[in-house]
């Protein structure tokens, strides 16, 4: 393990990769600071550019991972200063962050959130270092049948964990699977959902789907909305950002507990920063809120979700690297980025592509330090990003989106398809569907179909191979518990209420 990490730092400390880690952290912070952009949109916009520039796989992943972790840092700024979450993971930050800003403590709030983010991410990166190679050794025992069952477990986790409406979450995942089936079937040569349109014969490209579903739909929402966040420049006075040792010690328990909890939640496939933030905040409130100060400007209520958000982001790399299952919507995009390089994350990732896996883990250590050094002294500068008017922001996103897709395909058909998917994404967001579940369904559906075919080919068509091994049986049982557990608990709660 020590040799593996040393090799990873050898990759991450090259001048190119150091520059990309810094650039990713900086751009990610800016993307996170702008409400509605977030890590997925930032990665979706820059992923095709990184690929067409000819960056090696490890370098491209270091850049995109830097954007991911940087956006988790940046998302706190609009939450604290404007009461507008930068992304879904920063929702809980508003509960105590904005009251602190109204009390004239915007600077200390930004400072304690940066330190909490650093602590949470450090806990998770250490956990990733210790457990990912060990899990990879265990994961080698997974064959096609076990991997298929793992995909079933990932879908079960996603339907329970993601979104407030499980039905819409499940429908979104099914829609993602259906989108993934478009094109000529590689196994039989039969056209599926192509409608005799030549541009669809090769299926829907992952980059086109991501940019259309997230970036274009976000542009349409921006055009629809009349809100101009920060246009008048009326931001709270930030003042000092460096927090005192007393404030850090006051929040240390919340940071450590929430960092560990966020990592554990991030490891679960289908969860994300929003789940980690909500669970850590409610948990910390039960543990620490003796005087009912949470929600009125308690720094512990700010530190808890910030530590959990960043820990969850790093933790979500564990299932992606070891099992090939995205731990969140953003790692689903990163999974697609690796597939552009013909690299499939999974059990053999650490042995077949040690430069990619080791370089990524080492870059997370470097990026975390860079983010802390950037976010403490430059909090005021990043906050000014919130004053960028939408009339300047929207055209920039449009140009980057069009250039990225056209560079990959050199075909106007891909542009039209991207715009059509963008309109679909806009309508789905208006109906409160989670777009992340569609991405997960798209990515996992293809892997699920591929492993199902392999398993049935091995067994000669005997479906019992899907539940013969102990690993498969355990995963089937865990999937059933995830799907039926909430229903059974609610029924039990109703019975107790009637009895009382």
CSV table of C-alpha atoms in Angstrom, one decimal:
chain,number,residue,atom,x,y,z
A,1,UNK,CA,0.0,0.0,0.0
A,2,UNK,CA,2.9,2.3,0.9
A,3,UNK,CA,4.6,1.6,-2.5
A,4,UNK,CA,1.3,2.2,-4.2
A,5,UNK,CA,0.8,5.7,-2.6
A,6,UNK,CA,4.5,6.6,-3.4
A,7,UNK,CA,3.9,5.7,-7.0
A,8,UNK,CA,0.7,7.8,-7.0
A,9,UNK,CA,2.6,10.8,-5.7
A,10,UNK,CA,5.2,10.3,-8.4
A,11,UNK,CA,2.4,10.8,-10.9
A,12,UNK,CA,0.6,13.6,-9.1
A,13,UNK,CA,3.8,15.7,-8.4
A,14,UNK,CA,4.8,16.1,-12.1
A,15,UNK,CA,4.6,19.7,-13.2
A,16,UNK,CA,1.7,19.0,-15.6
A,17,UNK,CA,-0.4,17.2,-13.0
A,18,UNK,CA,0.4,19.8,-10.2
A,19,UNK,CA,-0.8,22.5,-12.5
A,20,UNK,CA,-4.0,20.6,-13.4
A,21,UNK,CA,-4.7,19.9,-9.7
A,22,UNK,CA,-4.4,23.6,-8.9
A,23,UNK,CA,-6.4,24.6,-12.0
A,24,UNK,CA,-9.1,22.1,-11.1
A,25,UNK,CA,-9.3,23.3,-7.5
A,26,UNK,CA,-9.5,27.0,-8.6
A,27,UNK,CA,-12.1,26.3,-11.3
A,28,UNK,CA,-14.1,24.0,-9.1
A,29,UNK,CA,-14.3,26.7,-6.4
A,30,UNK,CA,-15.6,29.2,-9.0
A,31,UNK,CA,-18.1,26.7,-10.4
A,32,UNK,CA,-19.3,25.8,-6.9
A,33,UNK,CA,-19.7,29.5,-5.9
A,34,UNK,CA,-22.1,30.2,-8.7
A,35,UNK,CA,-25.6,29.0,-7.8
A,36,UNK,CA,-26.9,26.3,-10.1
A,37,UNK,CA,-23.5,25.4,-11.7
A,38,UNK,CA,-22.0,22.9,-9.3
A,39,UNK,CA,-19.6,20.1,-9.9
A,40,UNK,CA,-21.6,18.1,-12.4
A,41,UNK,CA,-22.0,21.0,-14.8
A,42,UNK,CA,-18.4,22.1,-14.3
A,43,UNK,CA,-17.1,18.6,-15.2
A,44,UNK,CA,-19.6,18.2,-18.0
A,45,UNK,CA,-18.4,21.4,-19.6
A,46,UNK,CA,-14.6,20.8,-19.3
A,47,UNK,CA,-14.6,17.0,-19.8
A,48,UNK,CA,-14.7,17.1,-23.6
A,49,UNK,CA,-12.1,19.8,-23.7
A,50,UNK,CA,-9.7,17.7,-21.5
A,51,UNK,CA,-10.2,14.8,-23.8
A,52,UNK,CA,-9.7,16.7,-27.1
A,53,UNK,CA,-6.5,18.3,-25.7
A,54,UNK,CA,-5.0,14.8,-25.6
A,55,UNK,CA,-4.4,14.8,-21.8
A,56,UNK,CA,-3.4,11.3,-20.4
A,57,UNK,CA,-6.1,9.6,-18.5
A,58,UNK,CA,-4.5,10.2,-15.1
A,59,UNK,CA,-4.1,13.9,-15.9
A,60,UNK,CA,-7.7,14.3,-17.1
A,61,UNK,CA,-9.0,12.6,-14.0
A,62,UNK,CA,-6.8,14.7,-11.7
A,63,UNK,CA,-8.3,17.9,-13.3
A,64,UNK,CA,-11.9,16.7,-13.1
A,65,UNK,CA,-11.5,15.4,-9.6
A,66,UNK,CA,-10.1,18.8,-8.6
A,67,UNK,CA,-13.2,20.4,-10.0
A,68,UNK,CA,-15.4,18.0,-8.1
A,69,UNK,CA,-13.7,18.6,-4.7
A,70,UNK,CA,-13.3,22.4,-5.4
A,71,UNK,CA,-17.0,22.8,-6.1
A,72,UNK,CA,-17.8,21.2,-2.8
A,73,UNK,CA,-15.7,24.0,-1.2
A,74,UNK,CA,-17.2,26.7,-3.3
A,75,UNK,CA,-20.8,25.8,-2.9
A,76,UNK,CA,-20.8,27.2,0.6
A,77,UNK,CA,-20.2,30.8,-0.4
A,78,UNK,CA,-23.6,31.6,-1.9
A,79,UNK,CA,-25.2,29.5,0.9
A,80,UNK,CA,-23.6,31.7,3.6
A,81,UNK,CA,-23.7,35.1,1.8
A,82,UNK,CA,-27.0,34.9,-0.2
A,83,UNK,CA,-28.9,32.0,1.4
A,84,UNK,CA,-28.9,30.4,-2.0
A,85,UNK,CA,-27.3,26.9,-2.1
A,86,UNK,CA,-24.5,26.5,-4.7
A,87,UNK,CA,-25.7,22.9,-5.2
A,88,UNK,CA,-27.9,20.3,-3.5
A,89,UNK,CA,-25.1,19.4,-1.1
A,90,UNK,CA,-25.0,22.9,0.3
A,91,UNK,CA,-28.6,23.1,1.3
A,92,UNK,CA,-28.0,22.4,5.0
A,93,UNK,CA,-25.2,25.0,5.0
A,94,UNK,CA,-27.8,27.8,4.7
A,95,UNK,CA,-29.5,26.8,8.0
A,96,UNK,CA,-26.7,28.3,10.2
A,97,UNK,CA,-24.4,29.9,7.6
A,98,UNK,CA,-26.8,32.6,6.5
A,99,UNK,CA,-27.9,33.6,10.1
A,100,UNK,CA,-24.1,33.9,10.9
A,101,UNK,CA,-23.7,36.3,7.9
A,102,UNK,CA,-26.7,38.4,9.0
A,103,UNK,CA,-25.0,38.7,12.5
A,104,UNK,CA,-21.9,40.2,10.9
A,105,UNK,CA,-19.9,36.9,11.1
A,106,UNK,CA,-19.7,36.2,7.3
A,107,UNK,CA,-15.9,36.0,7.4
A,108,UNK,CA,-15.6,33.6,10.3
A,109,UNK,CA,-18.5,31.5,8.8
A,110,UNK,CA,-16.5,31.2,5.5
A,111,UNK,CA,-13.4,30.4,7.5
A,112,UNK,CA,-14.9,27.7,9.7
A,113,UNK,CA,-16.6,26.2,6.6
A,114,UNK,CA,-13.2,26.0,4.8
A,115,UNK,CA,-11.5,24.3,7.8
A,116,UNK,CA,-14.4,21.9,8.2
A,117,UNK,CA,-14.3,21.0,4.6
A,118,UNK,CA,-10.5,20.4,4.9
A,119,UNK,CA,-11.0,18.2,8.0
A,120,UNK,CA,-13.8,16.2,6.4
A,121,UNK,CA,-12.0,15.7,3.2
A,122,UNK,CA,-8.8,14.6,5.0
A,123,UNK,CA,-10.7,11.9,7.0
A,124,UNK,CA,-12.2,10.6,3.8
A,125,UNK,CA,-9.0,10.7,1.7
A,126,UNK,CA,-7.2,8.8,4.5
A,127,UNK,CA,-10.1,6.2,4.5
A,128,UNK,CA,-9.9,6.0,0.7
A,129,UNK,CA,-6.1,5.3,0.9
A,130,UNK,CA,-6.5,2.6,3.6
A,131,UNK,CA,-9.6,0.8,2.3
A,132,UNK,CA,-9.7,1.2,-1.5
A,133,UNK,CA,-6.8,-1.1,-2.2
A,134,UNK,CA,-8.0,-3.7,0.3
A,135,UNK,CA,-11.5,-3.6,-1.2
A,136,UNK,CA,-10.0,-4.0,-4.6
A,137,UNK,CA,-8.4,-7.3,-3.5
A,138,UNK,CA,-11.8,-8.5,-2.2
A,139,UNK,CA,-13.5,-7.2,-5.4
A,140,UNK,CA,-11.3,-9.5,-7.6
A,141,UNK,CA,-13.6,-12.3,-6.5
A,142,UNK,CA,-16.5,-10.7,-8.3
A,143,UNK,CA,-17.5,-12.4,-11.5
A,144,UNK,CA,-20.1,-11.3,-14.1
A,145,UNK,CA,-23.0,-12.7,-11.9
A,146,UNK,CA,-21.7,-10.9,-8.8
A,147,UNK,CA,-21.2,-7.6,-10.7
A,148,UNK,CA,-24.7,-7.8,-12.1
A,149,UNK,CA,-26.1,-8.3,-8.6
A,150,UNK,CA,-23.9,-5.4,-7.5
A,151,UNK,CA,-25.6,-3.2,-10.1
A,152,UNK,CA,-29.0,-4.3,-8.7
A,153,UNK,CA,-27.8,-3.3,-5.3
A,154,UNK,CA,-26.7,0.1,-6.6
A,155,UNK,CA,-30.1,0.7,-8.1
A,156,UNK,CA,-31.8,-0.3,-4.9
A,157,UNK,CA,-29.5,2.1,-2.9
A,158,UNK,CA,-30.2,4.9,-5.4
A,159,UNK,CA,-34.0,4.5,-5.2
A,160,UNK,CA,-34.0,4.7,-1.4
A,161,UNK,CA,-31.2,7.2,-0.8
A,162,UNK,CA,-31.6,9.8,-3.6
A,163,UNK,CA,-34.4,12.3,-3.9
A,164,UNK,CA,-37.4,13.0,-1.7
A,165,UNK,CA,-39.8,11.1,-4.1
A,166,UNK,CA,-38.7,7.5,-4.5
A,167,UNK,CA,-41.1,7.0,-7.4
A,168,UNK,CA,-39.6,9.8,-9.4
A,169,UNK,CA,-36.2,8.6,-8.5
A,170,UNK,CA,-36.9,5.1,-9.8
A,171,UNK,CA,-38.5,6.5,-12.9
A,172,UNK,CA,-35.5,8.6,-13.6
A,173,UNK,CA,-33.2,5.6,-13.2
A,174,UNK,CA,-35.4,3.6,-15.6
A,175,UNK,CA,-35.3,6.5,-18.1
A,176,UNK,CA,-31.5,6.5,-17.9
A,177,UNK,CA,-31.4,2.8,-18.6
A,178,UNK,CA,-33.7,3.3,-21.6
A,179,UNK,CA,-31.5,6.1,-23.0
A,180,UNK,CA,-28.5,3.8,-22.6
A,181,UNK,CA,-30.2,1.2,-24.9
A,182,UNK,CA,-30.5,3.5,-27.8
A,183,UNK,CA,-28.4,2.4,-30.8
A,184,UNK,CA,-27.4,-0.8,-32.6
A,185,UNK,CA,-27.1,-3.7,-30.1
A,186,UNK,CA,-23.5,-4.9,-30.1
A,187,UNK,CA,-24.6,-8.5,-29.4
A,188,UNK,CA,-27.3,-9.0,-32.0
A,189,UNK,CA,-26.9,-6.1,-34.4
A,190,UNK,CA,-30.6,-5.1,-33.9
A,191,UNK,CA,-31.4,-1.4,-33.9
A,192,UNK,CA,-33.0,-0.2,-30.6
A,193,UNK,CA,-35.0,3.0,-30.5
A,194,UNK,CA,-33.1,4.6,-33.4
A,195,UNK,CA,-36.2,5.4,-35.5
A,196,UNK,CA,-34.0,5.0,-38.6
A,197,UNK,CA,-32.0,8.1,-37.7
A,198,UNK,CA,-28.4,7.5,-38.6
A,199,UNK,CA,-27.1,9.8,-35.9
A,200,UNK,CA,-28.5,7.4,-33.3
A,201,UNK,CA,-27.0,4.2,-34.7
A,202,UNK,CA,-24.0,4.6,-32.4
A,203,UNK,CA,-26.1,5.4,-29.4
A,204,UNK,CA,-26.2,8.6,-27.4
A,205,UNK,CA,-22.8,9.8,-26.5
A,206,UNK,CA,-22.1,10.2,-22.8
A,207,UNK,CA,-20.7,13.8,-23.2
A,208,UNK,CA,-23.8,14.9,-25.3
A,209,UNK,CA,-26.1,13.5,-22.6
A,210,UNK,CA,-24.3,15.1,-19.7
A,211,UNK,CA,-23.9,18.6,-21.3
A,212,UNK,CA,-27.5,18.6,-22.6
A,213,UNK,CA,-29.0,17.2,-19.5
A,214,UNK,CA,-27.2,19.5,-17.0
A,215,UNK,CA,-25.6,22.5,-18.7
A,216,UNK,CA,-28.3,23.2,-21.4
A,217,UNK,CA,-31.2,22.6,-18.9
A,218,UNK,CA,-29.5,24.9,-16.4
A,219,UNK,CA,-29.2,27.6,-19.1
A,220,UNK,CA,-32.9,27.3,-19.8
A,221,UNK,CA,-33.7,27.6,-16.1
A,222,UNK,CA,-31.5,30.7,-15.9
A,223,UNK,CA,-33.3,32.3,-18.8
A,224,UNK,CA,-36.6,31.5,-17.2
A,225,UNK,CA,-35.7,32.9,-13.9
A,226,UNK,CA,-35.7,36.6,-13.2
A,227,UNK,CA,-33.4,36.3,-10.2
A,228,UNK,CA,-30.1,38.1,-10.7
A,229,UNK,CA,-28.2,36.9,-7.6
A,230,UNK,CA,-25.6,39.4,-6.5
A,231,UNK,CA,-26.3,41.9,-9.4
A,232,UNK,CA,-26.4,44.9,-7.1
A,233,UNK,CA,-23.2,43.7,-5.3
A,234,UNK,CA,-25.1,43.7,-2.0
A,235,UNK,CA,-23.0,41.1,-0.3
A,236,UNK,CA,-22.6,41.0,3.5
A,237,UNK,CA,-19.4,42.5,4.8
A,238,UNK,CA,-17.0,39.6,5.0
A,239,UNK,CA,-14.3,41.0,7.4
A,240,UNK,CA,-11.9,38.6,8.9
A,241,UNK,CA,-11.8,35.1,7.5
A,242,UNK,CA,-9.1,33.5,9.7
A,243,UNK,CA,-10.9,31.9,12.6
A,244,UNK,CA,-9.7,31.8,16.2
A,245,UNK,CA,-8.4,28.6,17.9
A,246,UNK,CA,-11.4,28.9,20.3
A,247,UNK,CA,-13.8,28.7,17.4
A,248,UNK,CA,-12.0,25.7,15.9
A,249,UNK,CA,-12.0,23.8,19.2
A,250,UNK,CA,-15.7,24.7,19.6
A,251,UNK,CA,-16.4,22.9,16.3
A,252,UNK,CA,-13.9,20.1,16.5
A,253,UNK,CA,-16.3,17.4,17.6
A,254,UNK,CA,-18.8,18.3,14.9
A,255,UNK,CA,-16.0,18.3,12.2
A,256,UNK,CA,-14.7,14.9,13.3
A,257,UNK,CA,-18.0,13.1,13.7
A,258,UNK,CA,-19.5,14.5,10.5
A,259,UNK,CA,-16.3,13.8,8.5
A,260,UNK,CA,-16.4,10.1,9.5
A,261,UNK,CA,-20.2,9.9,8.9
A,262,UNK,CA,-19.9,11.7,5.6
A,263,UNK,CA,-17.2,9.2,4.4
A,264,UNK,CA,-19.3,6.2,5.4
A,265,UNK,CA,-22.4,7.7,3.5
A,266,UNK,CA,-20.2,8.6,0.5
A,267,UNK,CA,-19.0,5.0,0.2
A,268,UNK,CA,-22.6,3.8,-0.2
A,269,UNK,CA,-23.5,3.6,-3.9
A,270,UNK,CA,-26.2,6.0,-5.0
A,271,UNK,CA,-25.9,8.5,-2.1
A,272,UNK,CA,-24.3,11.9,-2.3
A,273,UNK,CA,-23.4,15.2,-0.6
A,274,UNK,CA,-27.0,16.1,-0.1
A,275,UNK,CA,-27.7,13.0,1.9
A,276,UNK,CA,-24.5,13.3,3.9
A,277,UNK,CA,-25.2,16.9,4.7
A,278,UNK,CA,-28.7,16.2,5.9
A,279,UNK,CA,-27.8,13.2,8.0
A,280,UNK,CA,-24.8,14.8,9.6
A,281,UNK,CA,-26.7,18.0,10.5
A,282,UNK,CA,-29.6,16.1,12.1
A,283,UNK,CA,-27.2,13.8,13.9
A,284,UNK,CA,-25.1,16.7,15.2
A,285,UNK,CA,-28.2,18.6,16.3
A,286,UNK,CA,-29.2,15.6,18.4
A,287,UNK,CA,-25.7,15.3,19.9
A,288,UNK,CA,-24.8,18.9,20.5
A,289,UNK,CA,-27.8,21.2,20.3
A,290,UNK,CA,-28.6,21.4,24.1
A,291,UNK,CA,-29.8,25.0,24.0
A,292,UNK,CA,-31.7,24.9,20.7
A,293,UNK,CA,-29.2,27.2,18.9
A,294,UNK,CA,-29.0,25.2,15.7
A,295,UNK,CA,-30.7,27.2,12.9
A,296,UNK,CA,-30.0,30.5,14.5
A,297,UNK,CA,-26.3,30.9,13.7
A,298,UNK,CA,-24.4,28.1,15.5
A,299,UNK,CA,-21.0,27.4,14.0
A,300,UNK,CA,-21.3,23.7,14.8
A,301,UNK,CA,-24.4,23.6,12.6
A,302,UNK,CA,-22.3,25.1,9.8
A,303,UNK,CA,-19.3,22.8,10.4
A,304,UNK,CA,-21.2,19.6,10.4
A,305,UNK,CA,-22.7,19.6,6.9
A,306,UNK,CA,-19.5,21.2,5.4
A,307,UNK,CA,-17.3,18.4,6.8
A,308,UNK,CA,-19.8,15.8,5.7
A,309,UNK,CA,-20.2,17.2,2.2
A,310,UNK,CA,-16.5,17.0,1.4
A,311,UNK,CA,-16.0,13.7,3.1
A,312,UNK,CA,-18.8,12.3,1.0
A,313,UNK,CA,-17.2,13.6,-2.2
A,314,UNK,CA,-14.0,11.8,-1.4
A,315,UNK,CA,-15.7,8.7,-0.1
A,316,UNK,CA,-17.7,8.3,-3.3
A,317,UNK,CA,-14.5,7.5,-5.1
A,318,UNK,CA,-14.3,4.2,-3.2
A,319,UNK,CA,-17.1,2.3,-4.9
A,320,UNK,CA,-16.2,3.9,-8.3
A,321,UNK,CA,-12.6,2.8,-8.2
A,322,UNK,CA,-13.1,-0.6,-6.6
A,323,UNK,CA,-16.4,-1.8,-8.0
A,324,UNK,CA,-17.0,0.4,-11.0
A,325,UNK,CA,-20.2,1.7,-9.3
A,326,UNK,CA,-20.6,5.5,-9.1
A,327,UNK,CA,-20.9,6.7,-5.5
A,328,UNK,CA,-22.7,9.9,-6.6
A,329,UNK,CA,-24.1,11.6,-9.7
A,330,UNK,CA,-20.7,13.4,-10.1
A,331,UNK,CA,-18.7,10.2,-9.9
A,332,UNK,CA,-21.0,8.8,-12.6
A,333,UNK,CA,-19.8,11.6,-14.8
A,334,UNK,CA,-16.2,10.8,-13.9
A,335,UNK,CA,-16.9,7.1,-14.6
A,336,UNK,CA,-18.0,8.2,-18.1
A,337,UNK,CA,-14.8,10.2,-18.5
A,338,UNK,CA,-12.7,7.2,-17.8
A,339,UNK,CA,-14.7,5.2,-20.3
A,340,UNK,CA,-13.7,7.8,-22.9
A,341,UNK,CA,-10.2,6.5,-22.3
A,342,UNK,CA,-11.3,2.8,-22.6
A,343,UNK,CA,-10.7,2.4,-18.8
A,344,UNK,CA,-13.4,0.6,-16.9
A,345,UNK,CA,-13.1,1.1,-13.1
A,346,UNK,CA,-13.6,-2.0,-11.1
A,347,UNK,CA,-11.8,-4.8,-9.3
A,348,UNK,CA,-8.7,-4.8,-11.7
A,349,UNK,CA,-8.3,-1.0,-11.7
A,350,UNK,CA,-5.5,-0.9,-9.1
A,351,UNK,CA,-3.5,-3.6,-10.9
A,352,UNK,CA,-4.2,-2.7,-14.5
A,353,UNK,CA,-4.1,1.1,-14.2
A,354,UNK,CA,-2.1,1.9,-11.0
A,355,UNK,CA,-1.0,5.3,-12.4
A,356,UNK,CA,-4.6,6.4,-12.8
A,357,UNK,CA,-5.8,5.1,-9.4
A,358,UNK,CA,-2.7,6.1,-7.5
A,359,UNK,CA,-2.4,9.5,-9.2
A,360,UNK,CA,-6.0,10.3,-8.4
A,361,UNK,CA,-5.7,9.4,-4.7
A,362,UNK,CA,-2.4,11.3,-4.3
A,363,UNK,CA,-3.9,14.4,-6.1
A,364,UNK,CA,-6.7,14.4,-3.6
A,365,UNK,CA,-4.2,15.0,-0.8
A,366,UNK,CA,-2.5,17.8,-2.8
A,367,UNK,CA,-5.8,19.3,-3.9
A,368,UNK,CA,-7.2,19.4,-0.4
A,369,UNK,CA,-4.3,21.4,0.8
A,370,UNK,CA,-4.4,23.7,-2.2
A,371,UNK,CA,-8.2,24.3,-1.6
A,372,UNK,CA,-7.6,25.3,2.0
A,373,UNK,CA,-4.8,27.7,1.0
A,374,UNK,CA,-7.0,29.2,-1.7
A,375,UNK,CA,-10.2,29.5,0.3
A,376,UNK,CA,-8.9,31.1,3.5
A,377,UNK,CA,-7.1,34.2,2.1
A,378,UNK,CA,-9.1,34.5,-1.1
A,379,UNK,CA,-12.6,34.1,0.3
A,380,UNK,CA,-13.4,37.8,-0.5
A,381,UNK,CA,-12.3,37.3,-4.1
A,382,UNK,CA,-14.3,34.2,-4.7
A,383,UNK,CA,-17.4,35.9,-3.1
A,384,UNK,CA,-17.2,38.6,-5.8
A,385,UNK,CA,-17.9,35.9,-8.4
A,386,UNK,CA,-21.5,35.9,-7.1
A,387,UNK,CA,-21.9,39.4,-8.6
A,388,UNK,CA,-21.4,38.1,-12.2
A,389,UNK,CA,-24.7,39.0,-14.0
A,390,UNK,CA,-26.5,36.2,-15.7
A,391,UNK,CA,-26.4,38.1,-19.1
A,392,UNK,CA,-22.6,37.5,-19.1
A,393,UNK,CA,-22.6,34.0,-17.5
A,394,UNK,CA,-25.2,32.3,-19.8
A,395,UNK,CA,-23.4,33.0,-23.1
A,396,UNK,CA,-20.1,31.8,-21.7
A,397,UNK,CA,-21.7,28.4,-20.7
A,398,UNK,CA,-23.4,28.1,-24.1
A,399,UNK,CA,-20.1,28.7,-25.9
A,400,UNK,CA,-18.2,26.2,-23.8
A,401,UNK,CA,-21.0,23.6,-24.2
A,402,UNK,CA,-21.2,23.9,-28.0
A,403,UNK,CA,-17.4,24.0,-28.5
A,404,UNK,CA,-16.9,20.9,-26.3
A,405,UNK,CA,-19.5,18.8,-28.1
A,406,UNK,CA,-18.4,19.9,-31.6
A,407,UNK,CA,-14.8,19.2,-30.9
A,408,UNK,CA,-15.6,15.6,-30.0
A,409,UNK,CA,-18.0,14.9,-32.9
A,410,UNK,CA,-17.5,17.5,-35.6
A,411,UNK,CA,-21.1,17.0,-36.4
A,412,UNK,CA,-24.1,19.3,-36.1
A,413,UNK,CA,-26.3,16.3,-35.4
A,414,UNK,CA,-24.6,16.0,-32.0
A,415,UNK,CA,-25.4,19.6,-31.3
A,416,UNK,CA,-29.1,19.2,-32.2
A,417,UNK,CA,-29.3,16.0,-30.0
A,418,UNK,CA,-27.6,17.9,-27.1
A,419,UNK,CA,-30.2,20.7,-27.4
A,420,UNK,CA,-33.1,18.2,-27.5
A,421,UNK,CA,-31.7,16.4,-24.4
A,422,UNK,CA,-31.4,19.9,-22.8
A,423,UNK,CA,-35.1,20.6,-23.3
A,424,UNK,CA,-35.9,17.2,-21.9
A,425,UNK,CA,-33.7,17.8,-18.9
A,426,UNK,CA,-35.4,21.2,-18.4
A,427,UNK,CA,-38.8,19.6,-18.4
A,428,UNK,CA,-37.7,16.9,-16.0
A,429,UNK,CA,-36.2,19.4,-13.6
A,430,UNK,CA,-39.5,21.4,-13.7
A,431,UNK,CA,-41.2,18.2,-12.7
A,432,UNK,CA,-38.7,17.7,-9.8
A,433,UNK,CA,-36.9,14.7,-11.2
A,434,UNK,CA,-33.4,14.1,-10.1
A,435,UNK,CA,-31.1,14.3,-13.2
A,436,UNK,CA,-28.3,12.5,-11.3
A,437,UNK,CA,-30.5,9.3,-11.2
A,438,UNK,CA,-30.8,9.5,-15.0
A,439,UNK,CA,-27.1,9.6,-15.3
A,440,UNK,CA,-26.6,6.7,-12.9
A,441,UNK,CA,-29.2,4.7,-14.8
A,442,UNK,CA,-27.5,5.5,-18.1
A,443,UNK,CA,-24.1,4.4,-16.8
A,444,UNK,CA,-25.1,1.5,-14.6
A,445,UNK,CA,-27.7,0.2,-17.2
A,446,UNK,CA,-25.0,-0.5,-19.8
A,447,UNK,CA,-22.8,-2.3,-17.2
A,448,UNK,CA,-25.7,-4.2,-15.9
A,449,UNK,CA,-26.7,-5.5,-19.4
A,450,UNK,CA,-23.1,-6.4,-20.3
A,451,UNK,CA,-22.5,-8.4,-17.1
A,452,UNK,CA,-25.9,-10.2,-17.4
A,453,UNK,CA,-25.1,-11.3,-20.9
A,454,UNK,CA,-21.7,-12.6,-19.7
A,455,UNK,CA,-23.1,-14.4,-16.8
A,456,UNK,CA,-25.8,-16.1,-18.9
A,457,UNK,CA,-23.2,-17.0,-21.6
A,458,UNK,CA,-21.0,-18.7,-18.9
A,459,UNK,CA,-24.0,-20.7,-17.5
A,460,UNK,CA,-25.4,-21.6,-20.9
A,461,UNK,CA,-28.6,-19.5,-20.2
A,462,UNK,CA,-29.2,-20.8,-16.7
A,463,UNK,CA,-30.4,-17.8,-14.7
A,464,UNK,CA,-29.7,-19.5,-11.4
A,465,UNK,CA,-26.1,-18.4,-11.7
A,466,UNK,CA,-27.3,-14.9,-10.6
A,467,UNK,CA,-27.9,-16.1,-7.0
A,468,UNK,CA,-25.6,-19.1,-6.6
A,469,UNK,CA,-22.6,-17.5,-4.9
A,470,UNK,CA,-22.6,-16.3,-1.3
A,471,UNK,CA,-21.7,-12.8,-2.5
A,472,UNK,CA,-24.7,-12.7,-4.9
A,473,UNK,CA,-27.0,-14.0,-2.2
A,474,UNK,CA,-25.8,-11.3,0.3
A,475,UNK,CA,-26.3,-8.5,-2.3
A,476,UNK,CA,-29.8,-9.8,-3.2
A,477,UNK,CA,-30.7,-9.8,0.5
A,478,UNK,CA,-29.3,-6.3,1.0
A,479,UNK,CA,-31.2,-5.0,-2.0
A,480,UNK,CA,-34.5,-6.4,-0.7
A,481,UNK,CA,-33.8,-4.8,2.7
A,482,UNK,CA,-33.1,-1.4,1.1
A,483,UNK,CA,-36.3,-1.6,-1.0
A,484,UNK,CA,-38.7,-3.1,1.7
A,485,UNK,CA,-37.1,-1.7,4.9
A,486,UNK,CA,-38.6,1.8,4.8
A,487,UNK,CA,-42.1,0.4,4.0
A,488,UNK,CA,-41.9,-2.1,6.8
A,489,UNK,CA,-40.6,0.5,9.3
A,490,UNK,CA,-43.5,2.9,8.4
A,491,UNK,CA,-46.0,0.1,8.8
A,492,UNK,CA,-44.5,-0.7,12.2
A,493,UNK,CA,-44.6,2.9,13.2
A,494,UNK,CA,-48.3,3.1,12.3
A,495,UNK,CA,-49.1,0.0,14.4
A,496,UNK,CA,-47.4,1.5,17.4
A,497,UNK,CA,-49.3,4.7,17.0
A,498,UNK,CA,-52.6,2.9,16.8
A,499,UNK,CA,-51.7,0.8,19.9
A,500,UNK,CA,-50.8,4.0,21.9
